[in-house]
Short mmCIF file of C-alpha atoms and ligand atoms in Angstrom, two decimals:
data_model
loop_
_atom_site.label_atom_id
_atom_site.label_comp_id
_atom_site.label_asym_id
_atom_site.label_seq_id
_atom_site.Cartn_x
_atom_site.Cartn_y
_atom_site.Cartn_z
CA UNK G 1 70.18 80.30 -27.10
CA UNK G 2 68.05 82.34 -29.34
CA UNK G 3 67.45 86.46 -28.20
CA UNK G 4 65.01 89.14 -29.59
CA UNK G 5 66.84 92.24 -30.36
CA UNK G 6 64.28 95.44 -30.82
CA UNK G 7 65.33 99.47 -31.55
CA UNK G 8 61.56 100.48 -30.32
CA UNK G 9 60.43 103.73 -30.58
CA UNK G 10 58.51 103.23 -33.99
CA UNK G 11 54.72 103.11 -34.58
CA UNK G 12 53.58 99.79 -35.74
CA UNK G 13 51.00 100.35 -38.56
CA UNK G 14 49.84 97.87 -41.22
CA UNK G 15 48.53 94.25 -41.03
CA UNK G 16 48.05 91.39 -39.48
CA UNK G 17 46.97 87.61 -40.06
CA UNK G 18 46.71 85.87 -37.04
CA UNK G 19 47.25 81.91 -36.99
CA UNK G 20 45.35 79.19 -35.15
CA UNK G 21 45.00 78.79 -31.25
CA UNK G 22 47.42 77.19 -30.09
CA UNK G 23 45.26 76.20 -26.50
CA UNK G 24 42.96 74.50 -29.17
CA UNK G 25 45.44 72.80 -31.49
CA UNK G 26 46.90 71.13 -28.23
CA UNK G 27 43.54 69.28 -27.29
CA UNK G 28 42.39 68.85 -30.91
CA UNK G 29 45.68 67.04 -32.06
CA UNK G 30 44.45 64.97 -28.70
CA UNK G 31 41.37 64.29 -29.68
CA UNK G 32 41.85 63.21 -33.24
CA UNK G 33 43.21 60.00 -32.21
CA UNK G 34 40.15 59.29 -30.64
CA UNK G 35 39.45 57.50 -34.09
CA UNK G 36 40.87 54.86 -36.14
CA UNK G 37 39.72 57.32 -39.17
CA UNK G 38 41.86 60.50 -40.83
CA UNK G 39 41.41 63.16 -38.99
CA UNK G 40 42.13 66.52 -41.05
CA UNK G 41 43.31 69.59 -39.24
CA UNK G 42 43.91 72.60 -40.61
CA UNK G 43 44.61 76.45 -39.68
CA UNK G 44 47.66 74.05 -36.58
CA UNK G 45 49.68 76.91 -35.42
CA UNK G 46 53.44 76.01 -36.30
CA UNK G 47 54.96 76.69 -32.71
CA UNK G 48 56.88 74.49 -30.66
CA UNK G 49 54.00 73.34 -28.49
CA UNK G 50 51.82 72.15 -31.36
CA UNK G 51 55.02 70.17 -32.57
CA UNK G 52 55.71 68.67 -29.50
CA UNK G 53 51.89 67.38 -28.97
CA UNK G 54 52.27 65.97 -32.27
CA UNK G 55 55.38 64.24 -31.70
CA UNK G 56 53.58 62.78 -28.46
CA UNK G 57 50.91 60.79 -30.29
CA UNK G 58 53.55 59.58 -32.72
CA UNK G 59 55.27 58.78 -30.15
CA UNK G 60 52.57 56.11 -28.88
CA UNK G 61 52.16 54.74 -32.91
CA UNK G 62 49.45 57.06 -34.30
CA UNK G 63 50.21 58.59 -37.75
CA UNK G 64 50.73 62.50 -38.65
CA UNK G 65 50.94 63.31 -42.17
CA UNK G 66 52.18 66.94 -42.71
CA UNK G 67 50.15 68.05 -45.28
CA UNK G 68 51.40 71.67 -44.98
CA UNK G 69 53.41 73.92 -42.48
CA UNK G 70 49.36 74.18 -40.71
CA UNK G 71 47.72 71.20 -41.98
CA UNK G 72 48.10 67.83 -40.72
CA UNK G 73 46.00 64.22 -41.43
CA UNK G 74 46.38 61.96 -38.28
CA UNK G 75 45.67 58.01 -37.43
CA UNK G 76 45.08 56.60 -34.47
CA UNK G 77 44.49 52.73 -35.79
CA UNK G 78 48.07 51.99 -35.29
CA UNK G 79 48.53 53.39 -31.24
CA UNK G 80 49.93 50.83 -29.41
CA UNK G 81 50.85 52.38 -26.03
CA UNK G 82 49.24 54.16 -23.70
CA UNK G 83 51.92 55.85 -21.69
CA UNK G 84 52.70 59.43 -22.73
CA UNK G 85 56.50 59.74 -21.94
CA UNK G 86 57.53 62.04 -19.09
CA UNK G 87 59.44 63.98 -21.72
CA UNK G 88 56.60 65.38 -23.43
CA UNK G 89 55.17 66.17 -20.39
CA UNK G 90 57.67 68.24 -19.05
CA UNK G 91 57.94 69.94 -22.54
CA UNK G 92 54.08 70.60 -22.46
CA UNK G 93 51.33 70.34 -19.61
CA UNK G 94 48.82 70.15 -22.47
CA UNK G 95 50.27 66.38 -23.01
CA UNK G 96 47.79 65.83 -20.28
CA UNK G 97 44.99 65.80 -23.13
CA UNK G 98 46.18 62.66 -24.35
CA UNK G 99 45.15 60.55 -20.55
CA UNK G 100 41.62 61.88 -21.32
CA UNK G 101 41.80 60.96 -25.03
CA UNK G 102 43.25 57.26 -24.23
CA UNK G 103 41.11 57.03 -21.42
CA UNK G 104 38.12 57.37 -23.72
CA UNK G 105 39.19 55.17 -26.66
CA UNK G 106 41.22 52.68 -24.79
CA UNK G 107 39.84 52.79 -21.11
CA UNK G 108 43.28 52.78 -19.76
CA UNK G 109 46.02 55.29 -19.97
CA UNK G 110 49.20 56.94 -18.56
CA UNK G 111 51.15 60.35 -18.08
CA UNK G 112 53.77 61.96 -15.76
CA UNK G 113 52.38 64.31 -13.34
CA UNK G 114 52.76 67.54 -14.81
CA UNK G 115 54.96 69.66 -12.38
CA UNK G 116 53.89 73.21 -11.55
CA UNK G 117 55.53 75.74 -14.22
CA UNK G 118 56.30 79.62 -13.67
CA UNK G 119 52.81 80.63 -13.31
CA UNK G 120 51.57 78.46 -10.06
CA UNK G 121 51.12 75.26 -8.89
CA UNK G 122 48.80 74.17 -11.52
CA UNK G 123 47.72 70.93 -9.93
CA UNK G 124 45.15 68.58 -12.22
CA UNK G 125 43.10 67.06 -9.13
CA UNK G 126 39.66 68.47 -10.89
CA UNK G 127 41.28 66.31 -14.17
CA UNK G 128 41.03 63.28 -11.88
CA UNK G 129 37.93 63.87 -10.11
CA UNK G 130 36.45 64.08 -13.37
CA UNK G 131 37.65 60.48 -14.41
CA UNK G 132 37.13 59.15 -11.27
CA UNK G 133 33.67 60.54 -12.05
CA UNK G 134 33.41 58.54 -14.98
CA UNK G 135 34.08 55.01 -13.02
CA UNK G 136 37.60 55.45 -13.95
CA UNK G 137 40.27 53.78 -11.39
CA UNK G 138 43.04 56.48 -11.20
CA UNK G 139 46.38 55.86 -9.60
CA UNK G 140 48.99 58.75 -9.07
CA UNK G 141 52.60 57.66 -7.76
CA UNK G 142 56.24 57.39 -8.82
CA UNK G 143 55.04 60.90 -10.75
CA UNK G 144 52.81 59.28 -12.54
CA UNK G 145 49.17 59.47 -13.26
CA UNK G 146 47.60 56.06 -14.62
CA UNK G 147 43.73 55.36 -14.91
CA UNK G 148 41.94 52.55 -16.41
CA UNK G 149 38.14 51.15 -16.64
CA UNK G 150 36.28 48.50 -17.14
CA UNK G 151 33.55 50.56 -18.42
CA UNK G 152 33.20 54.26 -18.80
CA UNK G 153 29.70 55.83 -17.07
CA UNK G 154 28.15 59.13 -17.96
CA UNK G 155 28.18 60.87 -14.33
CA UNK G 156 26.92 64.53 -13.13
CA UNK G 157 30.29 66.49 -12.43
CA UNK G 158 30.85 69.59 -10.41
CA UNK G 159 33.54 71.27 -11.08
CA UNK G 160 34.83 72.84 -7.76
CA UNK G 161 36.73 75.05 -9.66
CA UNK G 162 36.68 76.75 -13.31
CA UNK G 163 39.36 74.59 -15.21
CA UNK G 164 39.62 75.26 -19.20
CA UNK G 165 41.91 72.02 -19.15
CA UNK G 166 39.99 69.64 -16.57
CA UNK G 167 36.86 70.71 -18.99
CA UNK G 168 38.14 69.98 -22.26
CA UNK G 169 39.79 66.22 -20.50
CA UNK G 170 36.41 65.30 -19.09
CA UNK G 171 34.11 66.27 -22.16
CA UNK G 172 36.77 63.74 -24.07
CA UNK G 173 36.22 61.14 -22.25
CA UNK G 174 32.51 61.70 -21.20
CA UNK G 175 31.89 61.50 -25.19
CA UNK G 176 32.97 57.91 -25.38
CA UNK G 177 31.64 56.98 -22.01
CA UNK G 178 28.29 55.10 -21.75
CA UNK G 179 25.31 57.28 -20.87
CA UNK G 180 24.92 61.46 -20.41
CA UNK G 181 27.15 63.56 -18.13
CA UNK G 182 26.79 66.56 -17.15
CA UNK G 183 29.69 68.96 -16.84
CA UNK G 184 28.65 72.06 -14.10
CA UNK G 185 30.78 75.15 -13.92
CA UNK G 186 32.23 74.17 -16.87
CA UNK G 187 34.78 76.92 -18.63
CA UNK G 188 33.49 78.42 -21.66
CA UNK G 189 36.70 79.71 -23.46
CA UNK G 190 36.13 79.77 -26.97
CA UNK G 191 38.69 77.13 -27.18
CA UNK G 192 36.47 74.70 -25.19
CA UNK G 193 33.52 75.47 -27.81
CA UNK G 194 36.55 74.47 -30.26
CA UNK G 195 37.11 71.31 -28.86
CA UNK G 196 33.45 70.27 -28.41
CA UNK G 197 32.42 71.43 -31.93
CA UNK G 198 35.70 69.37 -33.39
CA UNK G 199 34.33 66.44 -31.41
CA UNK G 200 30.68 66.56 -32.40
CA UNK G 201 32.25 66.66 -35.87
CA UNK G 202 33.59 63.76 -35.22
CA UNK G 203 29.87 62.31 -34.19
CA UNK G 204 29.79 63.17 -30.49
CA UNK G 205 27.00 64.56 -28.99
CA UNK G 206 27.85 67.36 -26.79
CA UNK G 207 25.47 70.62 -26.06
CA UNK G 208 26.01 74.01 -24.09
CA UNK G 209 30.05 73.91 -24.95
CA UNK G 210 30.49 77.55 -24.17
CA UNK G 211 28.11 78.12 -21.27
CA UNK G 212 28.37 76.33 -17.82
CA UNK G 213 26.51 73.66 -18.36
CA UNK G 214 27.63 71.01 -21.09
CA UNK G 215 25.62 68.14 -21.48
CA UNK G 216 27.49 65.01 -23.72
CA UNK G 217 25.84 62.03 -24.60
CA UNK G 218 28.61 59.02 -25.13
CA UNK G 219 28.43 57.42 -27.99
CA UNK G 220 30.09 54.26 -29.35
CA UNK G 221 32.33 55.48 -31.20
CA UNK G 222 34.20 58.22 -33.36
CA UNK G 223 34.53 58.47 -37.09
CA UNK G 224 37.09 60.54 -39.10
CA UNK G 225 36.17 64.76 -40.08
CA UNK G 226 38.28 67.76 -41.69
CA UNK G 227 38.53 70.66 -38.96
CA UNK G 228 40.12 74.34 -39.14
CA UNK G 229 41.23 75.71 -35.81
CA UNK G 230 39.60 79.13 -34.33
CA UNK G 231 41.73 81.91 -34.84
CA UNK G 232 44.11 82.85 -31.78
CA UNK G 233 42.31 84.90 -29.68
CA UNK G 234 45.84 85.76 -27.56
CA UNK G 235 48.00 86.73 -30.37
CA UNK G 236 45.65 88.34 -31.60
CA UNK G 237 45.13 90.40 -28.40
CA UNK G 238 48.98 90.64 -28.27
CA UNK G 239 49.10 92.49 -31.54
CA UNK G 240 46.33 94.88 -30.30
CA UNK G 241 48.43 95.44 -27.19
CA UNK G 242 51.55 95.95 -29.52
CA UNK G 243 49.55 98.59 -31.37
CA UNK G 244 48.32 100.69 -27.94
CA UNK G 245 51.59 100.52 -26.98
CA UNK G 246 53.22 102.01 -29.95
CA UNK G 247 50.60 104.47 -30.54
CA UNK G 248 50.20 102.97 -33.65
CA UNK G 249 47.59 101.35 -35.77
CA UNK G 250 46.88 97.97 -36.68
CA UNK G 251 44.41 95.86 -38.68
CA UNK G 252 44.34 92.68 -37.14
CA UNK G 253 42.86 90.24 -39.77
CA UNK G 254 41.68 86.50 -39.41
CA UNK G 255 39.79 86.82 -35.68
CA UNK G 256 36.52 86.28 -33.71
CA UNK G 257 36.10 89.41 -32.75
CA UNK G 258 33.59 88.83 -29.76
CA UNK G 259 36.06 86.39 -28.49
CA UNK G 260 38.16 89.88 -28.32
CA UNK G 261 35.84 92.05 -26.32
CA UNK G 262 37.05 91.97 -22.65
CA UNK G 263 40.62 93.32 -24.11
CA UNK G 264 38.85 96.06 -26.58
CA UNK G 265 37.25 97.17 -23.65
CA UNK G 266 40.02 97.64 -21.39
CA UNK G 267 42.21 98.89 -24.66
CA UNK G 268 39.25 101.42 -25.32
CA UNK G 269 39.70 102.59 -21.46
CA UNK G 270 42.82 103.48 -21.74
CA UNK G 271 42.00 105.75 -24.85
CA UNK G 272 42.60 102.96 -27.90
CA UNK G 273 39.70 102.90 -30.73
CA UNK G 274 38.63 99.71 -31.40
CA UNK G 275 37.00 99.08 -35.22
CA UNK G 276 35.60 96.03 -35.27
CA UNK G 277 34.44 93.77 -38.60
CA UNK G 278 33.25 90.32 -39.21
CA UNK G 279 36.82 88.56 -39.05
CA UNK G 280 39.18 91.43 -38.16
CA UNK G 281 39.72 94.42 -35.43
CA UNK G 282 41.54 97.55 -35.80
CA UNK G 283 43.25 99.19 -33.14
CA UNK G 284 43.97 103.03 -33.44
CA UNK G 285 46.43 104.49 -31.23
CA UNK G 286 48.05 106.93 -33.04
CA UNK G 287 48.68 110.29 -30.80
CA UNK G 288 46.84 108.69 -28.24
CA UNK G 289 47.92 109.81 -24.46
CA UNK G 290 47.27 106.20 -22.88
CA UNK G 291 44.89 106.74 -19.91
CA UNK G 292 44.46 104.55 -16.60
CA UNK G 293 42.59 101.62 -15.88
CA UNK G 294 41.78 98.51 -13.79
CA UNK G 295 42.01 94.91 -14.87
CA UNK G 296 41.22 91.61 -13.15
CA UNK G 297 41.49 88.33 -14.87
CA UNK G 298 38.59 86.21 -14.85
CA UNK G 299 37.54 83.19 -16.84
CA UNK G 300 36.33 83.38 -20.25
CA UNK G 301 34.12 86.00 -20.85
CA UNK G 302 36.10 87.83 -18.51
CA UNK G 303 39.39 89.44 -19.09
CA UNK G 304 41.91 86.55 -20.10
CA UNK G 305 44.67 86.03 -17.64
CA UNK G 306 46.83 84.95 -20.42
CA UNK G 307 46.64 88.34 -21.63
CA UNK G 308 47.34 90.08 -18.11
CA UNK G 309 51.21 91.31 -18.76
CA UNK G 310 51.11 92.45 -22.31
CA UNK G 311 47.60 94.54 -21.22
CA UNK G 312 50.04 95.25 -17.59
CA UNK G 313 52.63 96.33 -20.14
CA UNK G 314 50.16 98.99 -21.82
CA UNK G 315 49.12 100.31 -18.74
CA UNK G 316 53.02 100.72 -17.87
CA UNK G 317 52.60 103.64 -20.36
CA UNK G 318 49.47 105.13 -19.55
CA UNK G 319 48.59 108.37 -17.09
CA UNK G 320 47.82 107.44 -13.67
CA UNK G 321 47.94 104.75 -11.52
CA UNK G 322 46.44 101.57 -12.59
CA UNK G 323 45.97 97.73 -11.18
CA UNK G 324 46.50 94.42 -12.43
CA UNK G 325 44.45 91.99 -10.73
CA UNK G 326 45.20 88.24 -10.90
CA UNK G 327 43.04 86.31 -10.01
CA UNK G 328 43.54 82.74 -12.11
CA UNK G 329 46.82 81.79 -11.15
CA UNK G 330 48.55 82.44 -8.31
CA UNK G 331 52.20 83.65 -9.40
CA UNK G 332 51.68 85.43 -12.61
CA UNK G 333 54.18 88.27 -12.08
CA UNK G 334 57.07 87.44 -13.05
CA UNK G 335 57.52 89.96 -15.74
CA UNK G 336 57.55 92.75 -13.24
CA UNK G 337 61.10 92.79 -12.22
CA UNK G 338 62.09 92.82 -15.65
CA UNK G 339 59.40 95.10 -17.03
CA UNK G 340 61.01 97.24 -13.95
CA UNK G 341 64.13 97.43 -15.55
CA UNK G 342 62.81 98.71 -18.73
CA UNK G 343 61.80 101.59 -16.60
CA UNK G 344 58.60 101.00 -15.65
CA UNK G 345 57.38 101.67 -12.24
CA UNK G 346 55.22 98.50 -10.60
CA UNK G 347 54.32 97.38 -6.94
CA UNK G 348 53.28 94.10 -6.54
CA UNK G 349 50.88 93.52 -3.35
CA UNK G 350 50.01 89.79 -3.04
CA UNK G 351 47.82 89.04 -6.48
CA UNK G 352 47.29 92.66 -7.27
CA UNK G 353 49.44 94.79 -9.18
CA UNK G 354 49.54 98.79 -8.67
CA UNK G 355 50.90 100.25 -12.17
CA UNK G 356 52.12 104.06 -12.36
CA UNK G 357 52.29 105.30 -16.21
CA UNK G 358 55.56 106.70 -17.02
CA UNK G 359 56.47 108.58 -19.93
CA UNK G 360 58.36 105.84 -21.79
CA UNK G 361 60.64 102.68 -21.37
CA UNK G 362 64.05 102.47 -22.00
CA UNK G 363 65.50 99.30 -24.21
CA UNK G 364 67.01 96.72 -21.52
CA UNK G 365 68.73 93.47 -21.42
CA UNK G 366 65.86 90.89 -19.80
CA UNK G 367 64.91 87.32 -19.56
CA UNK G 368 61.22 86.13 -20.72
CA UNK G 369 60.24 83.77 -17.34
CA UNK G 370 57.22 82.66 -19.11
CA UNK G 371 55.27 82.61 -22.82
CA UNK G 372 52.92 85.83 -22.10
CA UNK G 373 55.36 87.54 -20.21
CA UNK G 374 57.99 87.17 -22.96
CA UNK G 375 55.39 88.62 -25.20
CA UNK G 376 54.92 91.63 -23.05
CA UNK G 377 58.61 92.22 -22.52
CA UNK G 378 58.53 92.13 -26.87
CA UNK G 379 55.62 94.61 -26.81
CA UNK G 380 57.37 96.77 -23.86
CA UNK G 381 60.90 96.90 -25.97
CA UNK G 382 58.36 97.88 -29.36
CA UNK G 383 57.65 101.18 -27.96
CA UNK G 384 60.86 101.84 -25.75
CA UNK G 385 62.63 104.89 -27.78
CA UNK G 386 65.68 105.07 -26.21
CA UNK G 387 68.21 102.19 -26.16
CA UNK G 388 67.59 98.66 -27.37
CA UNK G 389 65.71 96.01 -25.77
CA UNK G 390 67.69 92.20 -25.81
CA UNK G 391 64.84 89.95 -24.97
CA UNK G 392 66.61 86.39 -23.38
CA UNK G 393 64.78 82.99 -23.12
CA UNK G 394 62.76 83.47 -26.28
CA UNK G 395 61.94 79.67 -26.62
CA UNK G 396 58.96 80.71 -24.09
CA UNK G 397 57.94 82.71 -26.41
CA UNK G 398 58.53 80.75 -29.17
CA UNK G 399 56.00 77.77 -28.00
CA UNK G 400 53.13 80.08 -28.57
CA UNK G 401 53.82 83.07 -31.16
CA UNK G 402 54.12 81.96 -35.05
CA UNK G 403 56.76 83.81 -36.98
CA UNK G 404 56.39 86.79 -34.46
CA UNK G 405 59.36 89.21 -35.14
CA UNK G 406 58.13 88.70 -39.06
CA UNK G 407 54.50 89.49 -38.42
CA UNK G 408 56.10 92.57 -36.47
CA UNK G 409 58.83 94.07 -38.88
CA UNK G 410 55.87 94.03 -41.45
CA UNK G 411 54.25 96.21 -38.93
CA UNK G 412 57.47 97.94 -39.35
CA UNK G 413 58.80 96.77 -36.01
CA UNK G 414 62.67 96.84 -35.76
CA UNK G 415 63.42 93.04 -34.39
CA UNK G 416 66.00 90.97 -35.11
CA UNK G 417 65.62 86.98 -33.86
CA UNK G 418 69.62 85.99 -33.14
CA UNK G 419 71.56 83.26 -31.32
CA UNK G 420 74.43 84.87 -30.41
CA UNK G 421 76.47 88.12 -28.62
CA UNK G 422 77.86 89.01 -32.16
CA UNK G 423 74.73 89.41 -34.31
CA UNK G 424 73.78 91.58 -30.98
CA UNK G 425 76.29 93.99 -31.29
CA UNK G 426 75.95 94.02 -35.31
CA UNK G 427 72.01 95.06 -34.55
CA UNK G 428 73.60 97.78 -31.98
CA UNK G 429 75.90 99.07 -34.14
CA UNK G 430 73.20 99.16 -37.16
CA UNK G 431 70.83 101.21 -35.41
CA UNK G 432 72.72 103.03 -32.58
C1 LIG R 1 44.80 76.71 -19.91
O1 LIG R 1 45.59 76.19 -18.85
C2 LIG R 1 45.77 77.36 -20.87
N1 LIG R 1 46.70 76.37 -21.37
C3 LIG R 1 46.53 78.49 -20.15
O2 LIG R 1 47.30 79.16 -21.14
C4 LIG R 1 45.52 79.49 -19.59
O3 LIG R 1 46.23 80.47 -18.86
C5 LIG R 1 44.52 78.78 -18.69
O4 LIG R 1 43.88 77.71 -19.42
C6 LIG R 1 43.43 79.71 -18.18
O5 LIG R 1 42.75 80.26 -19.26
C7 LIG R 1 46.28 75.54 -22.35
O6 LIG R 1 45.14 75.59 -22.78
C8 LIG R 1 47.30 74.57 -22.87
P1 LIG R 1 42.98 76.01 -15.88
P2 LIG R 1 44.91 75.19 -17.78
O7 LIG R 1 42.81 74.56 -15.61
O8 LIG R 1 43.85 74.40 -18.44
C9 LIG R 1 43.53 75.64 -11.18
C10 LIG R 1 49.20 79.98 -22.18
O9 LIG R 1 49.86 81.00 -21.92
N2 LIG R 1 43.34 74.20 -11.39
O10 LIG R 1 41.83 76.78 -16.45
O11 LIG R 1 45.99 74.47 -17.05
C11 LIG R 1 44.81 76.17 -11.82
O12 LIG R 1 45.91 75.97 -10.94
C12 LIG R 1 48.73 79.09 -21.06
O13 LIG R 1 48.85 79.64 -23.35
C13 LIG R 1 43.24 73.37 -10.26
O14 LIG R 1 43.30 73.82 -9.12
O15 LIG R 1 44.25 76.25 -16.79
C14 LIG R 1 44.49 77.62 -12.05
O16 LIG R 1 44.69 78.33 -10.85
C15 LIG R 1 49.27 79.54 -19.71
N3 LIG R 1 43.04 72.03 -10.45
C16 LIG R 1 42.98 77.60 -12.37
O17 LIG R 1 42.49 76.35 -11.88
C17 LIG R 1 42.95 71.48 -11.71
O18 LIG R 1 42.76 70.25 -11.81
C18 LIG R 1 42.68 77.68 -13.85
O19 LIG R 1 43.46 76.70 -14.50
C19 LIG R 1 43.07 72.33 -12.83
C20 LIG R 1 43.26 73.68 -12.65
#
């Protein structure tokens, strides 16, 4: 298995590009097969999960030309099946895209259940409600989910509960259904405005993507477009985490930056300075004493949960007490024990999590349980001075970061990506 290995301690300072989002790619690469056109897509993060989504629609017959290492042309003319293997399912909970997808092109389609996964439950019942919704019959046993229709009907959905991914699966299918829905409480992460601006390219007709209302109008069908992914809004906000917590400074290049501006707010509270231009953000830190704050995740604009440890492993450092509030998912902690070990000093009381700063970490040998945890544990070993940080169970973090211990050593990061106990103690050696 593949490791991290990281003598922190150093300021990062330089640039950044960021790469696609990857929470985008995933229900793009979905969509496209919505037509028996090409389908261009460029600016695909190359991470595992992107692969993997890719593989899935192959998997059923459609056709992925790899144009480059982030541009792909797909087909969907030549799917044959509609029954997304449990593997791929298991590998990514974002295969779920593809029963919305098939749903709308084919009125029939299958998937495993997703299970839960380290963060909570994660159940999809508002995914189903939505395609029930829609006049769609949907069946769940054996751990399966199957749905089929004789005819898909434009309906006026509620969503009982903010969902990015029951969103995004309904607006799919509600733009090949017959007639208008209406999509209430709809999530307006700038990767749902993503999808819904890829699929009007595509010659839907969906309004309000973005706000909590979206109105789509089905049409008959979908024709072939060239698309570039939104920059990632979470790496990018990992890198400006990674910067606070090095006191160092960073330009990070290639991002929205309003899609930035609950985590420059909370970086700015705890004593960052935030430059912001049209497609890049600076974060100063240098000599910065990190000050206190609070954080709750909310959804989109509100302070992204998928950002909660790397900001919980900022606030680690800073003077005072702070808290972590989660309020998204219901077992989003995981890092603590580990980030504990590092030396930080963290009480978890049911969803809330009471932070008090110390001076530094220490380098420790821990175990990424998750993708954004893994990323904090990286950006908690960048600033740890003494000792050296061994980051286990990388392929977490690998699903979701692009080349991330090269975009850090040219921050001048000292991180090594190895895949084995000897390469650990050469690192050890080099820099002890
Ligand atoms: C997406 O997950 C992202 N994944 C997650 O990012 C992100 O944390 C999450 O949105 C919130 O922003 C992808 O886009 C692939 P939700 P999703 O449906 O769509 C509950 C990462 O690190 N819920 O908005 O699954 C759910 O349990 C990943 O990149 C239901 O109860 O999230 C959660 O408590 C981690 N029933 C809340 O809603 C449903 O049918 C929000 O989940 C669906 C969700």
């Amino acid at each position: 298995m593949e490791q991290f290995v990281i003598k922190g301690g150093k300021p990062l300072n330089g640039a950044v590009e960021i790469g696609g989002a990857k929470n985008a790619a995933l229900a793009i690469i979905a969509a496209a097969i919505m037509t028996d056109n090409d389908v261009k897509i460029e600016n695909l993060p190359d991470v595992k999960d992107v692969n993997v989504m890719l593989d899935a629609i192959m998997d059923i017959g459609a056709k992925v030309e790899r144009i480059d290492r982030h541009t792909v042309i797909i087909n969907g003319s030549t799917i044959g099946g509609f029954s997304i293997d449990y593997d791929y399912i298991k590998k990514i909970r974002a295969s779920y895209y593809l029963l919305g997808a098939l749903l709308g092109k084919y009125k029939k389609a299958e998937v495993a259940l997703p299970g839960g996964c380290a963060i909570g439950a994660r159940p999809i019942d508002l995914h189903l409600k939505g395609f029930r919704a829609l006049g769609a019959t949907v069946d769940t046993k054996y751990g399966l989910v199957s749905a089929d229709a004789e005819a898909l009907i434009g309906s006026h959905i509620y969503m009982d509960k903010v969902s990015v991914g029951a969103t995004i699966n309904i607006m799919m299918t509600a733009s090949l259904a017959e007639g208008k829905t209406i999509i209430e409480n709809a999530a307006k992460e700038p990767h749902v405005v993503d999808v819904a601006n890829f699929l009007n390219s595509m010659g839907a007709n969906i309004r309000g993507a973005g706000t909590d209302v979206i109105r789509v109008v089905g049409v008959e069908r979908l024709h072939g477009t060239e698309y570039s992914v939104i920059p990632d809004q979470i790496e990018a906000g990992t890198f400006m985490c990674a910067a606070a917590a090095t006191h160092g400074d960073i330009l990070i290049k290639n991002v929205i930056p309003k899609h930035l501006e609950a985590t420059s707010a909370k970086l700015m509270d705890a004593g960052c300075k935030i430059f912001e231009y049209d497609d890049a953000i600076r974060v100063f830190a240098t000599d910065i004493e990190l000050q206190r704050t609070s954080v709750t995740t909310l959804p989109y604009p509100g302070f992204p949960t998928d950002m909660q440890p790397q900001m919980a492993a900022v606030l680690g450092l800073a003077k005072g007490t702070s808290t972590v509030t989660e309020s998204i998912f219901e077992n989003r902690f995981k890092y603590v024990n580990e980030l504990t070990r590092m030396g930080a000093q963290i009480q978890v009381e049911s969803n809330i999590a009471i932070i008090t700063g110390v001076e530094k970490y220490a380098g420790a040998r821990v175990a990424a349980p998750d993708l954004r945890a893994g990323a904090a544990l990286v950006v908690a070993g960048l600033s740890a001075e003494d000792g050296v940080t061994v980051v286990d169970d990388i392929h977490y973090i690998l699903r979701g970061y692009e080349d991330f211990d090269k975009k850090l050593q040219k921050l001048g990061a000292d991180i090594e990506l190895v895949d084995n106990e000897r390469d650990i103690r050469k690192f050890i050696l080099r820099v002890s």
